[in-house]
Amino acid sequence: MARIIVVTSGKGGVGKTTTSAAIAMGLAKRGHKTVVIDFDVGLRNLDLIMGCERRVVYDFINVINGEANLNQALIRDKNCNLLYILPASQTRDKDALSLEGVGRVLEELSKDFKYIVCDSPAGIEKGANLAMYYADDAFVVTNPEVSSVRDSDRMLGILASKSRRAELGMEPIKEYLLLTRYDPDRVESGEMLSLDDVQEILSLHLLGIIPESKSVLNASNSGIPVILDEKSDAGQAYADVVARYLGEKRPHRFIESKKGFFRKLFGGK
Amino acid sequence: MSLLDYFRSSKSKTASVAKERLQILVAHERYYRNKPSYLPQLQEELLAVIRKYVNVEQDAISVKFEQDENQETLELNIVLPDAQGSKSAAEIAKSSL
């Protein structure tokens, strides 16, 4: 049986797709057969972040409607042969997704894959609800910023009440926090919510802090998940996230400012 | 905070403002989230029934929902208008669900 992970946030632009691509690649690189599904029907972008946009023939909706089978729609990743991508449709609207259809596809994928990563669209509409409905684990992606924290809290309420696990009275979805675009310098100068501030409100199990990093844009520019940029801070942070999720104990990094003593003293930027 | 910052400005740090605003907001939103969704409609329908008999204002009725470990309490409070010059508050129902 596969483990179904939803990457969610409520708010847009916080790094859901970046995170989905990175952790799916990370899980696959560590030997687990993984599929990552784009639930953002009408605005697909996972294909671009994964660098497979020119290989999309069939999509998630085609599979739900029986116009293609899974093997036709799944795209094998060019960097890792244990990783597959199921793209969203660019032409339909979100109503093309159905609860029953999504359930059927996930069940079929469960037979073959160890992890299914569901990249949720922003918002709390149908696509987002379906992305989290069947989940076992939720990665809540949050920026240290007021609207993102508020929306994450709202998502937590939805995860606890409107998921399959909640409706069937099963053990609740495991919720994890990924604090992204974190800037320790700005935290230190009191301009940005700190990890502790965010945790005082959300109090979730912390999977990792992803520092604000130039490598994220470089990775999306070239269509290579940032986790493959092993020299970059964000890449290393995502590698830690995957390791922690798989049960390894790794100390949290990227919390402290990297500035030297003199720069701190004189406030260099 | 750097030494220069210390002399440069004394304006309050925005992160602590953000945290305080969020704590208040999130507490408020959680309070409403855990309530049954029928409450507003219940309030509206009750008001309609009461208005058949007594002319009360929109805000004269309040529905409170409280929840602890083993019971849920629904409290209705209806303030009747001044009839003979004196205000009367009637708590018509306070029942454990």
Short mmCIF file of C-alpha atoms in Angstrom, two decimals, chain A:
data_model
loop_
_atom_site.label_atom_id
_atom_site.label_comp_id
_atom_site.label_asym_id
_atom_site.label_seq_id
_atom_site.Cartn_x
_atom_site.Cartn_y
_atom_site.Cartn_z
CA MET A 1 0.00 0.00 0.00
CA ALA A 2 1.20 3.45 -0.87
CA ARG A 3 1.43 6.34 1.53
CA ILE A 4 -0.42 9.38 0.19
CA ILE A 5 1.16 12.76 0.95
CA VAL A 6 -0.60 16.04 0.22
CA VAL A 7 1.49 19.20 -0.12
CA THR A 8 -0.86 22.00 0.83
CA SER A 9 -0.96 25.57 2.15
CA GLY A 10 -4.13 27.43 1.33
CA LYS A 11 -2.17 30.44 0.17
CA GLY A 12 -0.57 30.55 -3.28
CA GLY A 13 3.07 31.21 -4.05
CA VAL A 14 4.49 29.79 -0.84
CA GLY A 15 6.34 26.90 -2.51
CA LYS A 16 3.92 23.98 -2.81
CA THR A 17 5.03 22.88 -6.26
CA THR A 18 8.71 23.45 -5.48
CA THR A 19 8.23 21.32 -2.37
CA SER A 20 6.23 18.61 -4.16
CA ALA A 21 8.91 18.29 -6.83
CA ALA A 22 11.74 18.27 -4.29
CA ILE A 23 10.31 15.72 -1.88
CA ALA A 24 9.04 13.42 -4.63
CA MET A 25 12.54 13.44 -6.14
CA GLY A 26 14.07 12.96 -2.69
CA LEU A 27 11.90 9.94 -1.89
CA ALA A 28 12.62 8.38 -5.29
CA LYS A 29 16.36 9.03 -4.99
CA ARG A 30 16.32 7.13 -1.74
CA GLY A 31 14.93 4.09 -3.51
CA HIS A 32 11.18 4.48 -3.06
CA LYS A 33 9.03 4.29 -6.15
CA THR A 34 7.17 7.59 -6.13
CA VAL A 35 4.60 9.37 -8.24
CA VAL A 36 3.84 13.08 -8.01
CA ILE A 37 0.42 14.28 -9.15
CA ASP A 38 -0.50 17.82 -10.18
CA PHE A 39 -4.00 18.66 -8.89
CA ASP A 40 -3.98 22.19 -10.27
CA VAL A 41 -6.34 21.58 -13.17
CA GLY A 42 -6.29 24.45 -15.66
CA LEU A 43 -3.06 25.91 -14.27
CA ARG A 44 -0.61 23.06 -14.34
CA ASN A 45 2.96 23.90 -13.44
CA LEU A 46 4.46 20.81 -11.90
CA ASP A 47 5.50 19.67 -15.40
CA LEU A 48 7.61 22.83 -15.79
CA ILE A 49 9.23 22.52 -12.38
CA MET A 50 10.04 18.87 -13.12
CA GLY A 51 11.30 19.74 -16.59
CA CYS A 52 8.97 17.39 -18.47
CA GLU A 53 6.59 19.92 -20.03
CA ARG A 54 7.37 18.78 -23.57
CA ARG A 55 6.64 15.16 -22.81
CA VAL A 56 3.05 15.61 -21.64
CA VAL A 57 0.67 13.69 -23.87
CA TYR A 58 -2.14 12.55 -21.62
CA ASP A 59 -3.09 13.93 -18.23
CA PHE A 60 -4.84 13.16 -14.94
CA ILE A 61 -8.30 14.07 -16.33
CA ASN A 62 -7.80 11.80 -19.36
CA VAL A 63 -7.12 8.93 -16.98
CA ILE A 64 -10.14 9.73 -14.80
CA ASN A 65 -12.36 9.85 -17.90
CA GLY A 66 -10.96 6.61 -19.29
CA GLU A 67 -9.51 8.35 -22.37
CA ALA A 68 -6.04 7.06 -21.51
CA ASN A 69 -4.69 4.48 -19.12
CA LEU A 70 -2.22 5.27 -16.36
CA ASN A 71 0.77 3.88 -18.21
CA GLN A 72 0.09 6.23 -21.10
CA ALA A 73 -0.23 9.28 -18.88
CA LEU A 74 2.59 8.71 -16.40
CA ILE A 75 5.86 10.41 -17.35
CA ARG A 76 9.05 8.83 -16.13
CA ASP A 77 11.46 11.39 -14.73
CA LYS A 78 14.64 11.92 -16.74
CA ASN A 79 16.86 12.11 -13.63
CA CYS A 80 15.48 9.23 -11.62
CA ASN A 81 13.79 6.12 -12.95
CA LEU A 82 11.83 5.49 -9.75
CA LEU A 83 10.00 8.80 -10.12
CA TYR A 84 6.89 9.39 -12.24
CA ILE A 85 4.83 12.50 -12.90
CA LEU A 86 1.10 12.62 -13.53
CA PRO A 87 0.40 16.06 -15.02
CA ALA A 88 -2.81 18.05 -14.65
CA SER A 89 -4.94 19.04 -17.59
CA GLN A 90 -4.28 22.52 -18.92
CA THR A 91 -7.51 22.86 -20.86
CA ARG A 92 -10.28 21.63 -18.58
CA ASP A 93 -11.57 23.24 -15.42
CA LYS A 94 -11.42 21.89 -11.90
CA ASP A 95 -14.92 20.40 -12.13
CA ALA A 96 -13.46 17.69 -14.34
CA LEU A 97 -12.06 16.13 -11.16
CA SER A 98 -14.44 13.92 -9.23
CA LEU A 99 -14.07 12.42 -5.79
CA GLU A 100 -14.78 8.96 -7.10
CA GLY A 101 -12.47 9.37 -10.12
CA VAL A 102 -9.56 10.62 -8.03
CA GLY A 103 -10.12 7.77 -5.58
CA ARG A 104 -10.02 5.23 -8.39
CA VAL A 105 -6.74 6.58 -9.82
CA LEU A 106 -5.09 6.76 -6.39
CA GLU A 107 -6.13 3.20 -5.66
CA GLU A 108 -4.63 1.97 -8.90
CA LEU A 109 -1.40 3.91 -8.25
CA SER A 110 -1.27 2.48 -4.71
CA LYS A 111 -0.69 -1.00 -6.10
CA ASP A 112 2.51 0.02 -7.81
CA PHE A 113 3.97 2.95 -5.87
CA LYS A 114 5.36 3.42 -2.37
CA TYR A 115 4.62 7.14 -2.14
CA ILE A 116 2.02 9.27 -3.90
CA VAL A 117 2.70 13.00 -3.61
CA CYS A 118 -0.33 15.21 -4.32
CA ASP A 119 0.57 18.77 -5.29
CA SER A 120 -2.44 20.81 -4.19
CA PRO A 121 -3.59 23.97 -5.93
CA ALA A 122 -3.91 27.13 -3.84
CA GLY A 123 -7.24 28.01 -2.31
CA ILE A 124 -9.84 25.82 -0.65
CA GLU A 125 -11.89 24.92 -3.66
CA LYS A 126 -12.50 21.60 -5.31
CA GLY A 127 -8.97 20.87 -6.54
CA ALA A 128 -7.48 21.57 -3.11
CA ASN A 129 -10.15 19.55 -1.35
CA LEU A 130 -9.63 16.56 -3.62
CA ALA A 131 -5.85 16.76 -3.28
CA MET A 132 -6.09 16.36 0.49
CA TYR A 133 -9.17 14.13 0.73
CA TYR A 134 -7.40 10.76 0.48
CA ALA A 135 -4.16 11.82 2.19
CA ASP A 136 -2.38 9.96 4.97
CA ASP A 137 0.14 12.72 5.60
CA ALA A 138 -0.05 16.47 5.00
CA PHE A 139 2.97 18.68 4.41
CA VAL A 140 1.76 22.16 5.29
CA VAL A 141 3.96 24.66 3.46
CA THR A 142 4.05 27.99 5.27
CA ASN A 143 5.96 31.25 4.81
CA PRO A 144 6.85 33.26 7.92
CA GLU A 145 4.28 35.86 6.97
CA VAL A 146 0.82 36.68 8.38
CA SER A 147 -1.45 35.67 5.51
CA SER A 148 0.37 32.40 4.94
CA VAL A 149 0.21 31.40 8.62
CA ARG A 150 -3.48 32.25 8.78
CA ASP A 151 -4.26 30.24 5.64
CA SER A 152 -2.24 27.30 6.94
CA ASP A 153 -4.27 27.31 10.11
CA ARG A 154 -7.41 27.33 8.02
CA MET A 155 -6.11 24.36 6.01
CA LEU A 156 -5.45 22.46 9.23
CA GLY A 157 -9.11 22.89 10.14
CA ILE A 158 -10.13 21.49 6.76
CA LEU A 159 -7.68 18.57 7.00
CA ALA A 160 -9.18 17.68 10.37
CA SER A 161 -12.79 17.77 9.23
CA LYS A 162 -13.17 17.19 5.49
CA SER A 163 -10.75 14.39 4.69
CA ARG A 164 -11.55 10.73 4.16
CA ARG A 165 -9.81 9.87 7.42
CA ALA A 166 -11.94 12.41 9.29
CA GLU A 167 -15.17 11.27 7.67
CA LEU A 168 -14.52 7.60 8.35
CA GLY A 169 -13.39 8.28 11.92
CA MET A 170 -9.95 6.83 11.20
CA GLU A 171 -6.67 7.97 12.70
CA PRO A 172 -6.31 11.61 11.60
CA ILE A 173 -3.98 12.81 8.83
CA LYS A 174 -0.46 13.36 10.15
CA GLU A 175 0.33 17.05 9.76
CA TYR A 176 3.86 18.31 9.23
CA LEU A 177 5.18 21.85 8.92
CA LEU A 178 7.59 23.02 6.24
CA LEU A 179 8.59 26.60 6.88
CA THR A 180 9.76 27.96 3.53
CA ARG A 181 11.43 31.17 2.33
CA TYR A 182 12.89 31.64 5.80
CA ASP A 183 15.39 34.46 6.16
CA PRO A 184 17.32 34.13 9.45
CA ASP A 185 18.83 37.62 9.07
CA ARG A 186 15.43 39.26 8.88
CA VAL A 187 14.19 37.10 11.76
CA GLU A 188 17.14 38.22 13.82
CA SER A 189 16.47 41.88 13.11
CA GLY A 190 12.84 41.44 14.13
CA GLU A 191 11.38 41.93 10.66
CA MET A 192 10.16 38.40 10.10
CA LEU A 193 8.19 35.90 12.16
CA SER A 194 10.55 33.38 13.70
CA LEU A 195 10.16 29.61 13.73
CA ASP A 196 9.07 29.85 17.37
CA ASP A 197 6.48 32.53 16.54
CA VAL A 198 4.97 30.37 13.82
CA GLN A 199 5.05 27.27 15.99
CA GLU A 200 3.37 29.09 18.86
CA ILE A 201 0.40 29.47 16.56
CA LEU A 202 0.43 26.29 14.47
CA SER A 203 2.29 23.87 16.79
CA LEU A 204 2.95 21.21 14.18
CA HIS A 205 5.63 18.58 13.83
CA LEU A 206 8.44 20.46 12.06
CA LEU A 207 9.87 18.61 9.07
CA GLY A 208 12.24 21.38 8.10
CA ILE A 209 13.07 24.98 7.42
CA ILE A 210 13.79 25.88 3.82
CA PRO A 211 15.84 29.08 3.67
CA GLU A 212 15.09 31.80 1.15
CA SER A 213 17.50 30.87 -1.58
CA LYS A 214 18.52 31.88 -5.08
CA SER A 215 18.87 28.21 -5.93
CA VAL A 216 15.06 27.77 -5.98
CA LEU A 217 14.61 30.14 -8.91
CA ASN A 218 17.65 28.69 -10.66
CA ALA A 219 16.16 25.22 -10.27
CA SER A 220 12.76 26.20 -11.65
CA ASN A 221 14.42 28.10 -14.52
CA SER A 222 16.08 24.90 -15.64
CA GLY A 223 13.31 22.46 -14.71
CA ILE A 224 15.35 20.47 -12.22
CA PRO A 225 13.97 19.93 -8.70
CA VAL A 226 16.08 21.99 -6.28
CA ILE A 227 16.87 18.94 -4.16
CA LEU A 228 19.22 17.80 -6.95
CA ASP A 229 21.29 20.96 -6.40
CA GLU A 230 23.14 19.30 -3.56
CA LYS A 231 25.45 22.23 -2.97
CA SER A 232 22.62 24.67 -2.38
CA ASP A 233 21.18 25.43 1.05
CA ALA A 234 17.60 24.86 -0.13
CA GLY A 235 18.58 21.56 -1.76
CA GLN A 236 20.21 20.37 1.45
CA ALA A 237 17.24 21.56 3.48
CA TYR A 238 14.87 19.48 1.33
CA ALA A 239 17.17 16.46 1.61
CA ASP A 240 16.92 16.83 5.40
CA VAL A 241 13.13 17.03 5.14
CA VAL A 242 12.96 13.76 3.23
CA ALA A 243 15.34 12.06 5.66
CA ARG A 244 13.32 13.23 8.67
CA TYR A 245 10.08 12.11 7.05
CA LEU A 246 11.61 8.67 6.57
CA GLY A 247 12.44 8.57 10.27
CA GLU A 248 16.03 9.79 10.43
CA LYS A 249 17.02 12.16 13.20
CA ARG A 250 18.72 15.23 11.78
CA PRO A 251 19.25 18.48 13.64
CA HIS A 252 17.43 21.47 12.18
CA ARG A 253 19.58 23.84 10.15
CA PHE A 254 19.21 27.27 8.57
CA ILE A 255 17.64 28.76 11.70
CA GLU A 256 20.60 30.91 12.62
CA SER A 257 21.94 33.90 10.75
CA LYS A 258 25.13 33.21 8.77
CA LYS A 259 26.40 36.73 9.18
CA GLY A 260 29.76 37.12 10.85
CA PHE A 261 30.33 38.97 14.05
CA PHE A 262 31.52 42.19 12.41
CA ARG A 263 28.73 42.32 9.85
CA LYS A 264 26.26 41.80 12.67
CA LEU A 265 27.89 44.53 14.65
CA PHE A 266 27.74 47.03 11.83
CA GLY A 267 24.52 45.89 10.21
CA GLY A 268 25.83 44.88 6.79
CA LYS A 269 23.23 43.53 4.43
#
